[in-house]
């Protein structure tokens, strides 16, 4: 003990000799919070901000003496701001001490909360102006008169520190403009300028707010008096002009609007002005024009498959805003698990056949109602699976149910998934939930259910192109569980020896079953012995008697279901009243009785306390004392309330906390009986979940295309408080867009926007919604607009010029290659070379649908230059390269070539000419056709023996080929092989050069008559043609005369296609040798002498073409010298 006493004597007290103090600094300025302590070393220093340890960094750190240094004070939102309450904590080996709180605030000055208001006073009276502003530190308030500092030397003018200006004995010289000036270290602010003037005129009957229906009349009264007589005028507050056609002034200033329309809605201002002065007074009134509903968007009929989703949209406008109601087959629709109504939308999920019906959107307000109709057609797949069978449900726990089913009876192999649908069986507007599982199982446990609740289930089987009908519904009850929460209790006393305990029912989501028992426990605060009572679950109040007066009792409660007891509440204290010390009739009449107390949570941080005196109370109540505390916390000082008060709001509480509230009345004798009650604050609901009506959407959305890639939008702001901060979201997407990820969302705080980076000449849809106070409005009605087309980036192509008369030319072209370009008109410039040098162009314009034009009054002997450009409403495209057109004098030839300015040649013979690509295509096509004919001829020659024996047919085929190639033949042919002639100048055609089989016994002599225009073949028919032998019709079609097409002189092709024709001589058809395969040509019979050879092993065939055989004129024939064997 002696050592302890010495230790106490050697103890050096730990104390602060410097503590932090409140400080106000500018943003970005440095600051030091002093804190120094003395005592036994070592001493460690720590800093707390709002009760939380300060994290040191390069900007905020402690100095060596313990003070806190902040290099740059920040004022960001949330925890990043340096503003707050700071304390330092000093600690040594004996313990720790905490300094006083020091508040760090950042200098600021807000806009004026109260602006001064103009005043009209009489001379000699008092003028008073006031202004109010919030600032830190407190600002210095001064006043300016006509933009100069108001002199305070006179006793008539007083400026109070709170910003009030008083002017006594107003004089004529005091009239003018005044404004309030607030200054502190952060900034200086000036109020709006107001005016003080003498009372010269006033409005004794101003206009009143009025509501009128369409096409009615509205009367706005305005009567002003003054000396001299004031002038009354009318205007609109929004500066729009007043409709002079439907408006007239009656009397000296009454405004009458006849045939009221929507555009008349607005605030009208009556202004009374003293003549010859600037003195005036105004009165305003709002004219509201009521309008019946009108649809701005109608629901459209839909076709949807079973189990799909249908969305009907219906938008209507009117004043007041119309209410939207949906009807199905004439009956009103109520929301349930599948069917939801969001603002003006009707959404039907998991479509079933019964949803096939006629739906109506009804919009109605006080002015009338309108309806719009749409049809929903449900498409049923023929080979869809049947519904799942034998659905069974089994309760697993208080929150889980096992669901099982059998696969569909039909087409179960097509099932790719199952969807389990469930919702609460009791109540209306219950949310339906859906779980999708694979097709590899027929069992599923749903484990997010509420205890002791009935649920209904059904199952749908899905295939790739549809779904089955829903299965039979099954209802199953979840098991009970112990309560999650104890009841909220209330304690009052009717006498000094009793306590009335009452409690509220537990909310359903915490009850988890039917309450079957209540357990009350109580004891005094000084004893540990607990008294316990078990009561039926149906009770809500119990009187505990035989208690000790003026004693603190602790009471708690618990509830039980059939499963068991839930958690007990915390102890709630209550003091029983004292024994009366005055012998007046009875103490119950002397001391105020406990008031009837009711607690109601307004939100997650506020409780409304309401009460009323006991109906049997006879004491004189002087006031009330209200106590409250959080569970397990110390009770705060009482809040004293007046005797006439009946409610009080407690704010600043924490969410999801239990609070004990105590209320008692007091009189001159002393405090009366108290009422105790507990209440729990709910969790804070996010703004998205608040049951607050959304703000109205923006109105009068207007779109106008600025260019090919931008559209300007502007809209009207809804008519609510202009002081609120409003932001907008603009939605933009091309019409018919299928990919929702490509929808463009843009943000702005203005009521207009330029939407850029759009596609040219594309139709877009636009909608706008606003955001205010973390709430979002519905989307505005959709507006459609098309961007402007692009300026043509290239000139017209394929320009062709044809001289169709001596002084007239036809020019044609094709539109530019860009597929997205839109052409409204074409511009054709043309001029002769002489005029071109002088800059004198002639201009023609043609509509965008035309691609040709006539150039008239051309002068012979000149070369004209032609250029063409394409234009639209956006601008003009570039001109094409100039094309030259010589206009020749009479007698000049048109075979010359002239060059385009781009280096290409133009044939000026009056016709269109083929370009290189076209000529190449024609050559390739002709070559392919000749090759095919040659191959067919070879196949016919070598496939059939009968064909080999029919030398005339072979000769005819080869003759046709030779006629096509060279225009004439000189043939010596027989059925066994070629006959060599004596002349050695004959040329053999190598593809048909076969080895000749010599046989001197075979001979055939024939002479061929030479007639112009015919080709003669030797022909000998040994036997009728085999039925299997192909005829010449296979190659050349039906044999007979064909009409010949010769180009007439002067015919030209002048279409846009660029085709043209030449004068040419077509080859004569071999009609003279065409005949039926079953008969001989009669012209050959006199010339045939043929002795068949007994030996015919293999035929030989040769064609010999003498160079001297040509076709020189129509109807000329080439006759070979002889046809011999």
PDB file of N, CA and C in Angstrom, residues 939-978:
ATOM      1  N   UNK A 939     -19.997 -33.870-131.666  1.00  0.00           N
ATOM      2  CA  UNK A 939     -20.712 -34.945-130.970  1.00  0.00           C
ATOM      3  C   UNK A 939     -21.688 -35.626-131.922  1.00  0.00           C
ATOM      4  N   UNK A 940     -22.405 -34.852-132.731  1.00  0.00           N
ATOM      5  CA  UNK A 940     -23.369 -35.426-133.659  1.00  0.00           C
ATOM      6  C   UNK A 940     -22.677 -36.271-134.718  1.00  0.00           C
ATOM      7  N   UNK A 941     -21.493 -35.890-135.115  1.00  0.00           N
ATOM      8  CA  UNK A 941     -20.785 -36.633-136.160  1.00  0.00           C
ATOM      9  C   UNK A 941     -20.349 -37.988-135.675  1.00  0.00           C
ATOM     10  N   UNK A 942     -19.805 -38.052-134.463  1.00  0.00           N
ATOM     11  CA  UNK A 942     -19.160 -39.277-134.010  1.00  0.00           C
ATOM     12  C   UNK A 942     -20.036 -40.189-133.187  1.00  0.00           C
ATOM     13  N   UNK A 943     -21.217 -39.792-132.798  1.00  0.00           N
ATOM     14  CA  UNK A 943     -22.002 -40.667-131.917  1.00  0.00           C
ATOM     15  C   UNK A 943     -22.815 -41.701-132.656  1.00  0.00           C
ATOM     16  N   UNK A 944     -23.346 -41.410-133.791  1.00  0.00           N
ATOM     17  CA  UNK A 944     -24.293 -42.318-134.442  1.00  0.00           C
ATOM     18  C   UNK A 944     -23.775 -42.752-135.807  1.00  0.00           C
ATOM     19  N   UNK A 945     -23.865 -44.042-136.083  1.00  0.00           N
ATOM     20  CA  UNK A 945     -23.438 -44.550-137.381  1.00  0.00           C
ATOM     21  C   UNK A 945     -24.386 -44.079-138.469  1.00  0.00           C
ATOM     22  N   UNK A 946     -25.658 -44.018-138.087  1.00  0.00           N
ATOM     23  CA  UNK A 946     -26.635 -43.556-139.071  1.00  0.00           C
ATOM     24  C   UNK A 946     -26.308 -42.147-139.506  1.00  0.00           C
ATOM     25  N   UNK A 947     -25.820 -41.356-138.559  1.00  0.00           N
ATOM     26  CA  UNK A 947     -25.483 -40.001-138.927  1.00  0.00           C
ATOM     27  C   UNK A 947     -24.284 -39.982-139.848  1.00  0.00           C
ATOM     28  N   UNK A 948     -23.338 -40.919-139.606  1.00  0.00           N
ATOM     29  CA  UNK A 948     -22.171 -40.981-140.485  1.00  0.00           C
ATOM     30  C   UNK A 948     -22.609 -41.319-141.907  1.00  0.00           C
ATOM     31  N   UNK A 949     -23.588 -42.214-142.033  1.00  0.00           N
ATOM     32  CA  UNK A 949     -24.013 -42.592-143.368  1.00  0.00           C
ATOM     33  C   UNK A 949     -24.793 -41.483-144.053  1.00  0.00           C
ATOM     34  N   UNK A 950     -25.407 -40.647-143.280  1.00  0.00           N
ATOM     35  CA  UNK A 950     -26.160 -39.532-143.862  1.00  0.00           C
ATOM     36  C   UNK A 950     -25.197 -38.387-144.096  1.00  0.00           C
ATOM     37  N   UNK A 951     -24.498 -38.460-145.184  1.00  0.00           N
ATOM     38  CA  UNK A 951     -23.470 -37.450-145.490  1.00  0.00           C
ATOM     39  C   UNK A 951     -24.056 -36.096-145.719  1.00  0.00           C
ATOM     40  N   UNK A 952     -25.277 -36.073-146.186  1.00  0.00           N
ATOM     41  CA  UNK A 952     -25.878 -34.762-146.458  1.00  0.00           C
ATOM     42  C   UNK A 952     -26.072 -33.989-145.171  1.00  0.00           C
ATOM     43  N   UNK A 953     -26.528 -34.702-144.089  1.00  0.00           N
ATOM     44  CA  UNK A 953     -26.718 -34.024-142.812  1.00  0.00           C
ATOM     45  C   UNK A 953     -25.399 -33.517-142.275  1.00  0.00           C
ATOM     46  N   UNK A 954     -24.324 -34.393-142.422  1.00  0.00           N
ATOM     47  CA  UNK A 954     -23.014 -33.945-141.956  1.00  0.00           C
ATOM     48  C   UNK A 954     -22.566 -32.735-142.747  1.00  0.00           C
ATOM     49  N   UNK A 955     -22.778 -32.823-144.012  1.00  0.00           N
ATOM     50  CA  UNK A 955     -22.340 -31.705-144.845  1.00  0.00           C
ATOM     51  C   UNK A 955     -23.104 -30.447-144.500  1.00  0.00           C
ATOM     52  N   UNK A 956     -24.401 -30.600-144.186  1.00  0.00           N
ATOM     53  CA  UNK A 956     -25.202 -29.427-143.860  1.00  0.00           C
ATOM     54  C   UNK A 956     -24.722 -28.758-142.575  1.00  0.00           C
ATOM     55  N   UNK A 957     -24.379 -29.614-141.588  1.00  0.00           N
ATOM     56  CA  UNK A 957     -23.858 -29.049-140.348  1.00  0.00           C
ATOM     57  C   UNK A 957     -22.584 -28.296-140.596  1.00  0.00           C
ATOM     58  N   UNK A 958     -21.645 -28.962-141.343  1.00  0.00           N
ATOM     59  CA  UNK A 958     -20.371 -28.300-141.588  1.00  0.00           C
ATOM     60  C   UNK A 958     -20.552 -27.105-142.481  1.00  0.00           C
ATOM     61  N   UNK A 959     -21.483 -27.197-143.373  1.00  0.00           N
ATOM     62  CA  UNK A 959     -21.719 -26.077-144.279  1.00  0.00           C
ATOM     63  C   UNK A 959     -22.221 -24.871-143.505  1.00  0.00           C
ATOM     64  N   UNK A 960     -23.151 -25.112-142.545  1.00  0.00           N
ATOM     65  CA  UNK A 960     -23.635 -23.998-141.730  1.00  0.00           C
ATOM     66  C   UNK A 960     -22.493 -23.358-140.977  1.00  0.00           C
ATOM     67  N   UNK A 961     -21.627 -24.174-140.438  1.00  0.00           N
ATOM     68  CA  UNK A 961     -20.497 -23.625-139.688  1.00  0.00           C
ATOM     69  C   UNK A 961     -19.591 -22.836-140.599  1.00  0.00           C
ATOM     70  N   UNK A 962     -19.340 -23.340-141.778  1.00  0.00           N
ATOM     71  CA  UNK A 962     -18.468 -22.612-142.689  1.00  0.00           C
ATOM     72  C   UNK A 962     -19.110 -21.334-143.164  1.00  0.00           C
ATOM     73  N   UNK A 963     -20.435 -21.399-143.371  1.00  0.00           N
ATOM     74  CA  UNK A 963     -21.115 -20.180-143.818  1.00  0.00           C
ATOM     75  C   UNK A 963     -21.036 -19.114-142.751  1.00  0.00           C
ATOM     76  N   UNK A 964     -21.140 -19.540-141.513  1.00  0.00           N
ATOM     77  CA  UNK A 964     -21.056 -18.562-140.425  1.00  0.00           C
ATOM     78  C   UNK A 964     -19.676 -17.973-140.360  1.00  0.00           C
ATOM     79  N   UNK A 965     -18.656 -18.827-140.592  1.00  0.00           N
ATOM     80  CA  UNK A 965     -17.276 -18.365-140.396  1.00  0.00           C
ATOM     81  C   UNK A 965     -16.778 -17.572-141.577  1.00  0.00           C
ATOM     82  N   UNK A 966     -16.947 -18.124-142.769  1.00  0.00           N
ATOM     83  CA  UNK A 966     -16.316 -17.459-143.913  1.00  0.00           C
ATOM     84  C   UNK A 966     -17.308 -16.917-144.917  1.00  0.00           C
ATOM     85  N   UNK A 967     -18.573 -17.233-144.740  1.00  0.00           N
ATOM     86  CA  UNK A 967     -19.558 -16.703-145.665  1.00  0.00           C
ATOM     87  C   UNK A 967     -19.723 -17.533-146.917  1.00  0.00           C
ATOM     88  N   UNK A 968     -18.971 -18.589-147.144  1.00  0.00           N
ATOM     89  CA  UNK A 968     -19.109 -19.426-148.343  1.00  0.00           C
ATOM     90  C   UNK A 968     -18.269 -20.666-148.242  1.00  0.00           C
ATOM     91  N   UNK A 969     -18.559 -21.676-149.032  1.00  0.00           N
ATOM     92  CA  UNK A 969     -17.805 -22.942-148.978  1.00  0.00           C
ATOM     93  C   UNK A 969     -17.523 -23.437-150.384  1.00  0.00           C
ATOM     94  N   UNK A 970     -16.520 -24.249-150.413  1.00  0.00           N
ATOM     95  CA  UNK A 970     -16.205 -24.987-151.630  1.00  0.00           C
ATOM     96  C   UNK A 970     -15.922 -26.398-151.169  1.00  0.00           C
ATOM     97  N   UNK A 971     -16.933 -27.311-151.292  1.00  0.00           N
ATOM     98  CA  UNK A 971     -16.854 -28.611-150.662  1.00  0.00           C
ATOM     99  C   UNK A 971     -16.805 -29.728-151.699  1.00  0.00           C
ATOM    100  N   UNK A 972     -16.036 -30.770-151.390  1.00  0.00           N
ATOM    101  CA  UNK A 972     -16.106 -32.057-152.102  1.00  0.00           C
ATOM    102  C   UNK A 972     -16.291 -33.089-151.018  1.00  0.00           C
ATOM    103  N   UNK A 973     -17.501 -33.672-150.925  1.00  0.00           N
ATOM    104  CA  UNK A 973     -17.865 -34.520-149.798  1.00  0.00           C
ATOM    105  C   UNK A 973     -18.483 -35.801-150.302  1.00  0.00           C
ATOM    106  N   UNK A 974     -18.164 -36.913-149.668  1.00  0.00           N
ATOM    107  CA  UNK A 974     -18.971 -38.115-149.782  1.00  0.00           C
ATOM    108  C   UNK A 974     -19.058 -38.759-148.423  1.00  0.00           C
ATOM    109  N   UNK A 975     -19.752 -39.886-148.352  1.00  0.00           N
ATOM    110  CA  UNK A 975     -19.990 -40.491-147.038  1.00  0.00           C
ATOM    111  C   UNK A 975     -18.840 -41.332-146.550  1.00  0.00           C
ATOM    112  N   UNK A 976     -17.830 -41.531-147.396  1.00  0.00           N
ATOM    113  CA  UNK A 976     -16.720 -42.383-146.975  1.00  0.00           C
ATOM    114  C   UNK A 976     -15.483 -41.589-146.647  1.00  0.00           C
ATOM    115  N   UNK A 977     -15.394 -40.380-147.080  1.00  0.00           N
ATOM    116  CA  UNK A 977     -14.179 -39.631-146.813  1.00  0.00           C
ATOM    117  C   UNK A 977     -14.012 -38.515-147.808  1.00  0.00           C
ATOM    118  N   UNK A 978     -12.950 -37.745-147.684  1.00  0.00           N
ATOM    119  CA  UNK A 978     -12.698 -36.609-148.583  1.00  0.00           C
ATOM    120  C   UNK A 978     -12.158 -37.067-149.922  1.00  0.00           C
TER     121      UNK A 978
END
